[in-house]
Structure formats: C-alpha cells, structure tokens
mmCIF file of N, CA, C and O in Angstrom:
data_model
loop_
_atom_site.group_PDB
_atom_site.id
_atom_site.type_symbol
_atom_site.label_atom_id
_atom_site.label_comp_id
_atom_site.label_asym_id
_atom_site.label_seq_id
_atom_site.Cartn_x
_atom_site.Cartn_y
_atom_site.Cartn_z
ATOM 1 N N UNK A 551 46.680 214.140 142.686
ATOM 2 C CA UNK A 551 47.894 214.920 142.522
ATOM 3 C C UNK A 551 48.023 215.328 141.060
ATOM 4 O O UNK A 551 47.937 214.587 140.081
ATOM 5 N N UNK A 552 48.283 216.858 141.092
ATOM 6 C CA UNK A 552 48.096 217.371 139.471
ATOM 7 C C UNK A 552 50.002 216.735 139.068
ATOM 8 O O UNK A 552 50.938 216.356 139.773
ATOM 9 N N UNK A 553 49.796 216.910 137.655
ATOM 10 C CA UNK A 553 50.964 216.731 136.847
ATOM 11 C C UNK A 553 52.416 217.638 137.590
ATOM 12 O O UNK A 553 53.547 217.171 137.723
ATOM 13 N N UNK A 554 52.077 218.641 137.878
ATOM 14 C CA UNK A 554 53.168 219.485 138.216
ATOM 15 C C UNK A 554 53.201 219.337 140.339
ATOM 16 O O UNK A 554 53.591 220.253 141.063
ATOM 17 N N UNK A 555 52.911 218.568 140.624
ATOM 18 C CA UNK A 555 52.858 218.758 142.113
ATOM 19 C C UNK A 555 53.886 217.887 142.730
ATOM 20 O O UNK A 555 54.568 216.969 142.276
ATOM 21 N N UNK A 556 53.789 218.497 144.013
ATOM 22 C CA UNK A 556 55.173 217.673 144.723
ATOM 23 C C UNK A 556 54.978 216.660 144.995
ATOM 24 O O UNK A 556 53.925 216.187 145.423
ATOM 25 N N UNK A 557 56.059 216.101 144.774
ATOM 26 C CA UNK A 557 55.436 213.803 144.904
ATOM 27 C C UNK A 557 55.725 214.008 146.375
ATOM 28 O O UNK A 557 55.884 215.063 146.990
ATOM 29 N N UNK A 558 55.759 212.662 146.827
ATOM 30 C CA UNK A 558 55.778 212.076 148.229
ATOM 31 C C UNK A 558 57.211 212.604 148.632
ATOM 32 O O UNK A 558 57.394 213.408 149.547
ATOM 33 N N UNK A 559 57.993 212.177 148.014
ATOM 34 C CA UNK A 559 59.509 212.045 147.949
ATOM 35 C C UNK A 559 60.060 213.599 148.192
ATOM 36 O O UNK A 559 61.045 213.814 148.898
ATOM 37 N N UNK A 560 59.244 214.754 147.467
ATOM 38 C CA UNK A 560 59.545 215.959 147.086
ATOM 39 C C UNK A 560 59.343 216.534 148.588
ATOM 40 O O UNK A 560 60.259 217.115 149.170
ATOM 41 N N UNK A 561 57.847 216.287 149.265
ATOM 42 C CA UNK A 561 57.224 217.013 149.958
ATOM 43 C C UNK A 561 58.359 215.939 151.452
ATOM 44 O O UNK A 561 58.958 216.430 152.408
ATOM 45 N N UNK A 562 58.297 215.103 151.227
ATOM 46 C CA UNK A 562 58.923 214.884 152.802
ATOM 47 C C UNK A 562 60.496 215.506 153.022
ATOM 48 O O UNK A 562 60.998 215.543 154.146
ATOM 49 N N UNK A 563 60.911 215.787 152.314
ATOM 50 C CA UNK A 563 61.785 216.773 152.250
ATOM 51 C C UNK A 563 61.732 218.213 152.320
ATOM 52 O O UNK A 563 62.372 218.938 153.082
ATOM 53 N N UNK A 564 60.962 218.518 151.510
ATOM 54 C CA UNK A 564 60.611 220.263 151.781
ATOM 55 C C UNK A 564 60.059 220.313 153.036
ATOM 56 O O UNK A 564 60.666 221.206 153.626
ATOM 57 N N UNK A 565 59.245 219.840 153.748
ATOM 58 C CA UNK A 565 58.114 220.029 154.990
ATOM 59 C C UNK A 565 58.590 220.561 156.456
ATOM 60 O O UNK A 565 58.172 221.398 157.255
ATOM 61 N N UNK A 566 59.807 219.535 156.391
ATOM 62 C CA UNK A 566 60.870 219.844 157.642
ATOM 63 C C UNK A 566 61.255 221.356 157.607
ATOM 64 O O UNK A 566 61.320 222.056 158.617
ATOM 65 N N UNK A 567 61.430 221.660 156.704
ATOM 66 C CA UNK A 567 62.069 223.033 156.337
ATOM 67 C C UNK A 567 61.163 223.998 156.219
ATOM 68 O O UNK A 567 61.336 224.967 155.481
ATOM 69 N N UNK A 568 60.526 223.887 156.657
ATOM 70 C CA UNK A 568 58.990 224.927 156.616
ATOM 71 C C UNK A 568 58.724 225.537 157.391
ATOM 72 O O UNK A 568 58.075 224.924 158.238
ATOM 73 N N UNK A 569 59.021 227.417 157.800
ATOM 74 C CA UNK A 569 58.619 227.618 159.029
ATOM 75 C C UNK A 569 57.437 227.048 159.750
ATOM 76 O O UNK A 569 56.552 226.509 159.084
ATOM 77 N N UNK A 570 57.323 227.136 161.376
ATOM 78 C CA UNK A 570 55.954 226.357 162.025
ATOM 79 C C UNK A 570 54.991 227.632 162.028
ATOM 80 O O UNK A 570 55.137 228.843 162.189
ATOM 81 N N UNK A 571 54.031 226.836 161.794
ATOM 82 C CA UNK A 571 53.181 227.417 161.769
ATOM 83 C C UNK A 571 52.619 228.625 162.875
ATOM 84 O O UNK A 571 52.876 228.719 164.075
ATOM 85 N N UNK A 572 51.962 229.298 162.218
ATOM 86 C CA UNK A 572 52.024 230.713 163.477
ATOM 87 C C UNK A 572 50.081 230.386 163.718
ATOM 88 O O UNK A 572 49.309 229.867 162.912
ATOM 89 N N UNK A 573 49.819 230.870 164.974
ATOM 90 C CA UNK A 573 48.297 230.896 165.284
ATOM 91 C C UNK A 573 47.121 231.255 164.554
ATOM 92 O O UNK A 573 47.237 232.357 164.016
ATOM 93 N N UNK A 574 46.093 230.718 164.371
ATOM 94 C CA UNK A 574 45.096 231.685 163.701
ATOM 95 C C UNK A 574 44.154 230.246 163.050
ATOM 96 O O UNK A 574 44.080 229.176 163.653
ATOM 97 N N UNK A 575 43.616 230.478 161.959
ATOM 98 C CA UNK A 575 42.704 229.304 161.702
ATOM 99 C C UNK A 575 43.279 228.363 161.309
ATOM 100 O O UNK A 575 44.466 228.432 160.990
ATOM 101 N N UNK A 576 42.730 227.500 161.253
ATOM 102 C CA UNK A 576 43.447 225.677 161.008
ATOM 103 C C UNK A 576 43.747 226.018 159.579
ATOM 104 O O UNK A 576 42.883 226.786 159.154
ATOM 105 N N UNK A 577 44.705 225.711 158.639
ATOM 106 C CA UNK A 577 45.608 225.422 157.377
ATOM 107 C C UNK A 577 44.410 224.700 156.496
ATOM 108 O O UNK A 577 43.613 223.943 157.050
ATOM 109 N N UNK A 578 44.360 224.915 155.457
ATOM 110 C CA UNK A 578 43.935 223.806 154.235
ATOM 111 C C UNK A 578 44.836 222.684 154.012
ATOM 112 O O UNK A 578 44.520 221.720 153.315
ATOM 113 N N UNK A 579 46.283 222.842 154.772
ATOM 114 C CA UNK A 579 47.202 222.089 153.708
ATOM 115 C C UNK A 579 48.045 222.712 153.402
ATOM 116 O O UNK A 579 47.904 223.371 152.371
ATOM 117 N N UNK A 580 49.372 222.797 154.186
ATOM 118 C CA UNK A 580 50.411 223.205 153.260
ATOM 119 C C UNK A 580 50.596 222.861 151.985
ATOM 120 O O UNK A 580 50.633 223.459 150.909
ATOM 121 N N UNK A 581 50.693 221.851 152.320
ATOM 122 C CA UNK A 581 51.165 220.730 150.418
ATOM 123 C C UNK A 581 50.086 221.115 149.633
ATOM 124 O O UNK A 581 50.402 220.936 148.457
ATOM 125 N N UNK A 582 48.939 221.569 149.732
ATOM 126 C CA UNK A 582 47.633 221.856 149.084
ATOM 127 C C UNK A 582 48.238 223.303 148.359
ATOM 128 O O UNK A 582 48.337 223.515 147.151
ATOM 129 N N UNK A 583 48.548 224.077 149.307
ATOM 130 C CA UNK A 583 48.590 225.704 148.911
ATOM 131 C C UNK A 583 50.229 225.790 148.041
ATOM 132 O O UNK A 583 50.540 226.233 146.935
ATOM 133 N N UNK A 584 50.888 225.250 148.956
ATOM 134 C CA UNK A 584 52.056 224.761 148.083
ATOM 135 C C UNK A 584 51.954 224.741 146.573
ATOM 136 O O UNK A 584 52.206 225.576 145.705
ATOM 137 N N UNK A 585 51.505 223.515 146.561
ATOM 138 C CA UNK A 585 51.445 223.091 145.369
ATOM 139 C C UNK A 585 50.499 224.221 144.155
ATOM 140 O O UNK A 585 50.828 224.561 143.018
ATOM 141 N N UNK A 586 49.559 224.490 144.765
ATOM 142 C CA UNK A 586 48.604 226.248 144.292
ATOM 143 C C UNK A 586 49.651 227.123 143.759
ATOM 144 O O UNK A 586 49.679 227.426 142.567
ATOM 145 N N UNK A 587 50.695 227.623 144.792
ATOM 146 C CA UNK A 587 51.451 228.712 144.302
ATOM 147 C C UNK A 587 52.452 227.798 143.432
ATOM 148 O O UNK A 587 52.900 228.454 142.491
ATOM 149 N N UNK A 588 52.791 226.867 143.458
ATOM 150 C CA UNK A 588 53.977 226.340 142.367
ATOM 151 C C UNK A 588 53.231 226.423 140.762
ATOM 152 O O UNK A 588 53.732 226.762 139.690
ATOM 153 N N UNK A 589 51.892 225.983 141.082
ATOM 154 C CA UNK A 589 50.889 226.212 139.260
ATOM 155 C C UNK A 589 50.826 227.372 139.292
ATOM 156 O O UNK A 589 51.191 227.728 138.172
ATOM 157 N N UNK A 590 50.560 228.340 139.944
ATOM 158 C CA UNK A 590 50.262 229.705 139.374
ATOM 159 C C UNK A 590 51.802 230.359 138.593
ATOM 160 O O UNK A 590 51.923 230.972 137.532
ATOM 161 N N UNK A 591 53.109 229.833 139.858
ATOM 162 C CA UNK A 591 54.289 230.340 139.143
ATOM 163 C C UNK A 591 54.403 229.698 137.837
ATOM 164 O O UNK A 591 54.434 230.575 136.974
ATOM 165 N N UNK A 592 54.480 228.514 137.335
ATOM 166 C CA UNK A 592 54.672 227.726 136.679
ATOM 167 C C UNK A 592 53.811 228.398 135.390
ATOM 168 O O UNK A 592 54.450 228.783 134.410
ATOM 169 N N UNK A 593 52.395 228.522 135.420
ATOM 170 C CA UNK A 593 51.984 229.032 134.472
ATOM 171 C C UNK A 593 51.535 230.144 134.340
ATOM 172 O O UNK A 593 50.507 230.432 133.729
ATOM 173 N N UNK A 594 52.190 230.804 134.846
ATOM 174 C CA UNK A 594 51.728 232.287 135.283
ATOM 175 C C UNK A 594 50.143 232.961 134.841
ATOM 176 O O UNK A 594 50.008 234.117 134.440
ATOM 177 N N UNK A 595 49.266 232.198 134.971
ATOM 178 C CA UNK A 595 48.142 232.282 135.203
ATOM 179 C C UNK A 595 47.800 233.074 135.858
ATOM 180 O O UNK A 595 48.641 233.421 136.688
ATOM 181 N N UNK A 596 46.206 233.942 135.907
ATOM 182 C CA UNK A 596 45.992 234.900 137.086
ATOM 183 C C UNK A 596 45.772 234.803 138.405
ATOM 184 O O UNK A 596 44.923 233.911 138.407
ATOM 185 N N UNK A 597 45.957 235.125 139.656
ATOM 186 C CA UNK A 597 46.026 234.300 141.205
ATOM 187 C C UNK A 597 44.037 233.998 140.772
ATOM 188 O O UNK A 597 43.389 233.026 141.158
ATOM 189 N N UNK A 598 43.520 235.128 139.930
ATOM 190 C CA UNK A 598 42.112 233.879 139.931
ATOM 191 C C UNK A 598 41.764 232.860 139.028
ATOM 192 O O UNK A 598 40.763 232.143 139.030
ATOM 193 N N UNK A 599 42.229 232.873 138.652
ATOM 194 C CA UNK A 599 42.246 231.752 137.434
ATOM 195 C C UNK A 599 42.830 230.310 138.108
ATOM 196 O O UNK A 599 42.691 229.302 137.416
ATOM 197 N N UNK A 600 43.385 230.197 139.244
ATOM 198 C CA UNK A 600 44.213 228.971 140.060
ATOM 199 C C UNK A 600 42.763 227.811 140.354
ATOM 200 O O UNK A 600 41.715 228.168 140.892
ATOM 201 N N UNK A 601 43.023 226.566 139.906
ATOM 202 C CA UNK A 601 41.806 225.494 139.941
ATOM 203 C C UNK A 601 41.942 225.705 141.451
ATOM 204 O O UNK A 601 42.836 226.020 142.237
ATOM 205 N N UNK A 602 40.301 225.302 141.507
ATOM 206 C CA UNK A 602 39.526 225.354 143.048
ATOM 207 C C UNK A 602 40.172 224.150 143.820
ATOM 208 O O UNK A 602 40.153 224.205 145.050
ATOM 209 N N UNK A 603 40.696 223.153 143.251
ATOM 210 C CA UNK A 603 41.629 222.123 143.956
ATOM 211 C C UNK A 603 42.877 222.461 144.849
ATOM 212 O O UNK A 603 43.466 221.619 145.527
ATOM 213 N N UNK A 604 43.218 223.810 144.770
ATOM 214 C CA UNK A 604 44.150 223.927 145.516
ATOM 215 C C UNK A 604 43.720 225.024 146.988
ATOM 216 O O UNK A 604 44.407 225.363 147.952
ATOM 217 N N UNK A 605 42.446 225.310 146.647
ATOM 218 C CA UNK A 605 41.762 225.627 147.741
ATOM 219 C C UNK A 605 41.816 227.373 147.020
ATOM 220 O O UNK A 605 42.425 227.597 145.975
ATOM 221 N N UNK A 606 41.136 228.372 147.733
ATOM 222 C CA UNK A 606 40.533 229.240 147.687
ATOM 223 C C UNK A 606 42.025 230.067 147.157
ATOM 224 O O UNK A 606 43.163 229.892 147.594
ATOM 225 N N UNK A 607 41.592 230.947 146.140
ATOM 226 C CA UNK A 607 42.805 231.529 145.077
ATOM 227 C C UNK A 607 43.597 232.486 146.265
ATOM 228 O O UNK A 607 44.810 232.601 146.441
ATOM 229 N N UNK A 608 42.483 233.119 147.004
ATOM 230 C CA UNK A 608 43.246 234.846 148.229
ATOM 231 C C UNK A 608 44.015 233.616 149.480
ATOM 232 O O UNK A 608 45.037 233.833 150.131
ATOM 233 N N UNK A 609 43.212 232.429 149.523
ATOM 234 C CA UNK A 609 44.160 231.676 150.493
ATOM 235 C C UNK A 609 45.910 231.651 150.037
ATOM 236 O O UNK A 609 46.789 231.907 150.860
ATOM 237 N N UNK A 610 46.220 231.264 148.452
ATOM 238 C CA UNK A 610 47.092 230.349 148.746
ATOM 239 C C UNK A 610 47.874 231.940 147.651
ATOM 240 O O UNK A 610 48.941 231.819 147.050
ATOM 241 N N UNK A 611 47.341 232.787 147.644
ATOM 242 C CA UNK A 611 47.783 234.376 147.351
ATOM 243 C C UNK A 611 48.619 234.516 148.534
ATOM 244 O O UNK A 611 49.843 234.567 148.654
ATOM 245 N N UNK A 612 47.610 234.568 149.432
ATOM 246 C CA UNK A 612 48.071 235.419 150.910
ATOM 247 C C UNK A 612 49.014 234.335 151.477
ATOM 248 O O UNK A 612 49.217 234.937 152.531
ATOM 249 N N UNK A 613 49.542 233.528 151.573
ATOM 250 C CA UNK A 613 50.600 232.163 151.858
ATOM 251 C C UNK A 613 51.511 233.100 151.148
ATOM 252 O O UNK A 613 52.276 233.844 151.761
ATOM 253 N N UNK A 614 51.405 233.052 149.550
ATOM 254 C CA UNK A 614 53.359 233.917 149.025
ATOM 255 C C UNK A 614 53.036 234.589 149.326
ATOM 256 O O UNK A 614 53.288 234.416 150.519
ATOM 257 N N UNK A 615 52.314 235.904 149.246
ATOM 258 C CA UNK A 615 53.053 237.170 149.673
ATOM 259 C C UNK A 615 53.665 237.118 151.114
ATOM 260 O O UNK A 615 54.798 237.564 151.296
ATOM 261 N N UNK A 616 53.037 236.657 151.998
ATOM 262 C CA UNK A 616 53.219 236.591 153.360
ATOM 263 C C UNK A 616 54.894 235.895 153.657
ATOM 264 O O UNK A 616 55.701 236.294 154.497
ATOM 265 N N UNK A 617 55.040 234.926 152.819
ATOM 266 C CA UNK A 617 56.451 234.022 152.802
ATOM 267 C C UNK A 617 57.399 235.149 151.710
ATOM 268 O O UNK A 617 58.630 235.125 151.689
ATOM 269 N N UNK A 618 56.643 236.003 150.934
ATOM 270 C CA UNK A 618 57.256 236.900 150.100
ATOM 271 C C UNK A 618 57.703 237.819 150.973
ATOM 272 O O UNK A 618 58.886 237.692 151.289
ATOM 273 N N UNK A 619 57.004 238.856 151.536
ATOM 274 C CA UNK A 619 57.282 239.508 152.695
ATOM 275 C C UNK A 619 58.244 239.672 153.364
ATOM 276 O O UNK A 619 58.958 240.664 153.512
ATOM 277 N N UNK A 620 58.310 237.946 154.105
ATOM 278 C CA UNK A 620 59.216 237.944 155.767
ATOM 279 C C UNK A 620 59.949 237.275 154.889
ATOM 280 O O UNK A 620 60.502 236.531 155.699
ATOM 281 N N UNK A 621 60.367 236.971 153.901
ATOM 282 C CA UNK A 621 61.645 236.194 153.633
ATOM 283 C C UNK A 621 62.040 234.812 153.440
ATOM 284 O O UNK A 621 63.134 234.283 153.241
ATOM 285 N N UNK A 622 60.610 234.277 153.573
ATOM 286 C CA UNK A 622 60.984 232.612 153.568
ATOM 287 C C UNK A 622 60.950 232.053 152.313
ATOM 288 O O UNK A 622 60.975 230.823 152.324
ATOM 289 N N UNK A 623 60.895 232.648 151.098
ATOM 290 C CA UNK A 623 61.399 231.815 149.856
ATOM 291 C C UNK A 623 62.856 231.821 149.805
ATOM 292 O O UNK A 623 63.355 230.758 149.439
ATOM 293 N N UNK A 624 63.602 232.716 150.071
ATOM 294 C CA UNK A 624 65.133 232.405 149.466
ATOM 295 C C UNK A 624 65.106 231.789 151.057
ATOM 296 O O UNK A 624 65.155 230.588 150.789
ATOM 297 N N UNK A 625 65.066 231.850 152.346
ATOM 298 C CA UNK A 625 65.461 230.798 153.544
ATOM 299 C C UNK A 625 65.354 229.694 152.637
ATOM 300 O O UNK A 625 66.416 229.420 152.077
ATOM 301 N N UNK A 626 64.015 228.734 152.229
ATOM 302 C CA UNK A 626 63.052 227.869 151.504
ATOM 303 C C UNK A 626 65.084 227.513 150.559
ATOM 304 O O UNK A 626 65.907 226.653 150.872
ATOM 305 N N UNK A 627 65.159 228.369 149.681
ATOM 306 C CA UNK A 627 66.235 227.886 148.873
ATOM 307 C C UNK A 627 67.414 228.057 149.369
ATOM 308 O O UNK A 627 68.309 227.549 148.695
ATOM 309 N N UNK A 628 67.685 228.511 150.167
ATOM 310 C CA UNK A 628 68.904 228.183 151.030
ATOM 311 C C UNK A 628 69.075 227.045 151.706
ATOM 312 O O UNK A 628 70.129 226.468 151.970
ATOM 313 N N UNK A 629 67.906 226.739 151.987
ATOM 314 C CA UNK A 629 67.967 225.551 153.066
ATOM 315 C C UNK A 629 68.127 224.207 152.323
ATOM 316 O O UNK A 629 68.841 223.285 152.718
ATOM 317 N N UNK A 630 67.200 224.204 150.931
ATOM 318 C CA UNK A 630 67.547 223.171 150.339
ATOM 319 C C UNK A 630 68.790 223.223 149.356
ATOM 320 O O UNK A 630 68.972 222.194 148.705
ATOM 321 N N UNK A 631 69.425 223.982 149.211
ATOM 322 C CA UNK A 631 70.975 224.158 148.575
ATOM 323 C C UNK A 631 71.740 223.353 149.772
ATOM 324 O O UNK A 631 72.409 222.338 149.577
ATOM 325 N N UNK A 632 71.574 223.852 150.799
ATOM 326 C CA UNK A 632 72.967 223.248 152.072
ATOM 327 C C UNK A 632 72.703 221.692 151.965
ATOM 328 O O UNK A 632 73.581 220.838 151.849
ATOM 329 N N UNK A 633 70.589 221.353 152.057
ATOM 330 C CA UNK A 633 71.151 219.614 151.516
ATOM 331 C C UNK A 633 71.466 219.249 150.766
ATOM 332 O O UNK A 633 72.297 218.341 150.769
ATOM 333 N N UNK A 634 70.917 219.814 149.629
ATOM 334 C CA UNK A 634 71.546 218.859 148.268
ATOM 335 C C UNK A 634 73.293 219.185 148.026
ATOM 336 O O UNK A 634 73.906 218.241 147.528
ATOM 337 N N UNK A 635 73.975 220.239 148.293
ATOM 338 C CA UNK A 635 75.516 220.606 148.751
ATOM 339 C C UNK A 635 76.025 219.145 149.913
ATOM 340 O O UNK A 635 76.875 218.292 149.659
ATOM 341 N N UNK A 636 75.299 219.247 150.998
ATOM 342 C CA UNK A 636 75.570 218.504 152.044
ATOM 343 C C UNK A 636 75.656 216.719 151.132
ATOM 344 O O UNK A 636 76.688 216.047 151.145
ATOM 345 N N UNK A 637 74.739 216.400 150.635
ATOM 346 C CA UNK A 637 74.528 215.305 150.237
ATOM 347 C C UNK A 637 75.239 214.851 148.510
ATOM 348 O O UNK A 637 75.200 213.814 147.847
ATOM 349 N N UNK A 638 75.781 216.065 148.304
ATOM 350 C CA UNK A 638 76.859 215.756 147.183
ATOM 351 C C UNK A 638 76.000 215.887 145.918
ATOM 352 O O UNK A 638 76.296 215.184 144.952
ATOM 353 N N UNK A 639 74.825 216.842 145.835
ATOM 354 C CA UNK A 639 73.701 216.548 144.474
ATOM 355 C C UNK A 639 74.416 218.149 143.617
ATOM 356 O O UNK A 639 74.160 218.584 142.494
ATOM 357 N N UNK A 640 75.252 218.645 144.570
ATOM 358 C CA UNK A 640 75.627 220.184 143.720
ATOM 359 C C UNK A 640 76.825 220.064 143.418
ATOM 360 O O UNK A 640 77.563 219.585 144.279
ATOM 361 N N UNK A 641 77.437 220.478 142.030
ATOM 362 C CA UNK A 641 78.661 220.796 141.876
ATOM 363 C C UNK A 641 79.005 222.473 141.495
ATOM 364 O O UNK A 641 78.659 223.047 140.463
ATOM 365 N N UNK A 642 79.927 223.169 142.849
ATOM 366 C CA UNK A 642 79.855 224.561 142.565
ATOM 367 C C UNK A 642 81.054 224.682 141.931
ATOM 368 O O UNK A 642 82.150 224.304 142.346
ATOM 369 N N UNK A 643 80.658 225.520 140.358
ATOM 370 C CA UNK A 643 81.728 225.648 138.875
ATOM 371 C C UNK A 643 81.427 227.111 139.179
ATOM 372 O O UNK A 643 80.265 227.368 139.492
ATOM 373 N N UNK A 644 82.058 227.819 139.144
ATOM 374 C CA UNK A 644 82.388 229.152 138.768
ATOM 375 C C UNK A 644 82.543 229.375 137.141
ATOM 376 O O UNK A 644 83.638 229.059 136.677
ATOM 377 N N UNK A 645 81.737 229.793 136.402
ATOM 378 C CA UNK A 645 82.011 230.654 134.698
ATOM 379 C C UNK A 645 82.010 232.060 134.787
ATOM 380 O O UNK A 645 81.543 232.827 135.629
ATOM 381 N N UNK A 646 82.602 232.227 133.790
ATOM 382 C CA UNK A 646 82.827 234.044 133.864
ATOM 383 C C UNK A 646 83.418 234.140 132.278
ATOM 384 O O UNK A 646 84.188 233.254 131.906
ATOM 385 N N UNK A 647 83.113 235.029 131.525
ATOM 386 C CA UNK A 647 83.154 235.356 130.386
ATOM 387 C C UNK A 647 84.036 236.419 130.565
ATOM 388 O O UNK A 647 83.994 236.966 131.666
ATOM 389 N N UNK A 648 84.828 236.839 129.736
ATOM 390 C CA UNK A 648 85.311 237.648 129.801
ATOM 391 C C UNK A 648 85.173 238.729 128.211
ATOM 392 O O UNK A 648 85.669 238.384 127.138
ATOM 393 N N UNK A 649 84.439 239.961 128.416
ATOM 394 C CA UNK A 649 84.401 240.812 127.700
ATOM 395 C C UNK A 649 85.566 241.719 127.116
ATOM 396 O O UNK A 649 86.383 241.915 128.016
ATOM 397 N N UNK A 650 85.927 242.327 125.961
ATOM 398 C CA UNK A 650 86.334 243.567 125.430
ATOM 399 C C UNK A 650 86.032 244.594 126.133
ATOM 400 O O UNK A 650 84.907 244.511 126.625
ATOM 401 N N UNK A 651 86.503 245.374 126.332
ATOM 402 C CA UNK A 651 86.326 246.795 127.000
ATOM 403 C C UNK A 651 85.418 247.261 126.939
ATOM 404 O O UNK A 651 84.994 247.754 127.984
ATOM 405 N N UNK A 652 84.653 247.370 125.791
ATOM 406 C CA UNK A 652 83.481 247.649 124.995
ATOM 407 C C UNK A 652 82.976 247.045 124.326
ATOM 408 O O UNK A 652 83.439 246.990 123.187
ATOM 409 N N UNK A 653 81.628 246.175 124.679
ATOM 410 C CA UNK A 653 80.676 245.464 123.894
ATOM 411 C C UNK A 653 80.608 245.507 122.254
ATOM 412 O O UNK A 653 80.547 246.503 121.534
ATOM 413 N N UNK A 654 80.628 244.573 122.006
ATOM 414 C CA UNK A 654 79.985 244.655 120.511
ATOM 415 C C UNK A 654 78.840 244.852 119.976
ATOM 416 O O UNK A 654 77.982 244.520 120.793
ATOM 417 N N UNK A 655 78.363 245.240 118.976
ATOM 418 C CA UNK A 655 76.898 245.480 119.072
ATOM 419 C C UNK A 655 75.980 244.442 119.450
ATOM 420 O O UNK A 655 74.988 244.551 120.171
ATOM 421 N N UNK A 656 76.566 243.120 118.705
ATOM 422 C CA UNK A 656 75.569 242.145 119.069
ATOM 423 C C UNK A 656 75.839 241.925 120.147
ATOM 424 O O UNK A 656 75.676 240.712 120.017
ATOM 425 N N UNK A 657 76.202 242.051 121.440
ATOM 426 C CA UNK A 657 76.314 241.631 122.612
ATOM 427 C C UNK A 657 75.277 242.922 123.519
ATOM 428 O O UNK A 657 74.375 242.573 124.280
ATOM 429 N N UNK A 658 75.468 243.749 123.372
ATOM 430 C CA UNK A 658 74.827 245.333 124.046
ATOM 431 C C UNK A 658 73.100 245.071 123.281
ATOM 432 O O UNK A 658 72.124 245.242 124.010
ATOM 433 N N UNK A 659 72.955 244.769 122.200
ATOM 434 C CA UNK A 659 71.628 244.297 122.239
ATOM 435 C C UNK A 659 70.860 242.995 122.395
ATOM 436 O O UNK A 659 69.812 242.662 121.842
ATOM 437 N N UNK A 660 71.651 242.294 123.317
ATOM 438 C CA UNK A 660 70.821 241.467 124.682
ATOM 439 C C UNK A 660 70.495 242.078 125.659
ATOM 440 O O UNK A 660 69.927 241.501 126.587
#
C-alpha cells in the first residue's frame, strides 16, 4: 500500500457505495484503480506516467472518465457527505462576506 492509498478503514467504507459492477472483463481491483486515479489526482502527473502498480495507465484512465461521464464522482461525494452528516463528523456553518458595491482594487485582482 503506497503512502497516499486508502487504508482498510477508508476502503470498507467507500466500497458499499460503489456502483455494481456492469458486465465485461473481470476488474483488476477496484481499490487497485481507485487508488491509481487518487495518485494521478493528487499529483497531477501524466495518466502515463501512473506506477505500473496500479495496473495499466488506459485501465484506470478509462474507470474516471467513465465515472466522469455518468456521474458517479459527485453521487461518490454525496453519498459520503449524508454519512459523515448522518454520523455527526460535519458541521454545516454558512460564511458569507459581505462586499461594497464595488470591489476594491485589491479584491478584483484575485
């Protein structure tokens, strides 16, 4: 398990929440490809440049776009917001700044 990968603890939680799998050739490994696209985001490295440990770079490419696609990253974070909400790990604070009518300069050049 690389430095940045999902522990035991991480993955038996995310897994449930994972669409099922659809037909076609047997998986490398969710948690394998998983963990692939979390290093590539993480270090935004090139999809070829991703170590051969997480299995073949167009494999665990074609996994996000495909979950990019149909929608299952924000499902993916929706789903784990309602537990950690459900289980008391979120506190929802509302901030809001309130501006001048018109920016100041140093504010308009952010």
């Amino acid at each position: 398990m690389g430095r940045g990968d999902l522990s035991d603890g991480q993955w038996a939680v995310l897994e449930p929440l994972l669409p099922v799998a659809v037909l076609g050739r047997p998986s490398l490994g969710r948690r394998r490809l998983i963990d692939g696209i979390r290093w590539r985001v993480r270090t935004g490295a090139p999809w070829r440049d991703l170590p051969s440990g997480y299995g073949p770079w167009q494999t665990v490419y074609g996994l996000f776009r495909r979950w990019q696609r149909d929608g299952t990253w924000p499902e993916l974070l929706t789903r784990l917001q309602a537990r950690a909400d459900a289980d008391g790990l979120i506190t929802w604070e509302m901030a809001a700044r309130d501006f001048p009518g018109r920016p100041t300069k140093q504010v308009s050049e952010f």
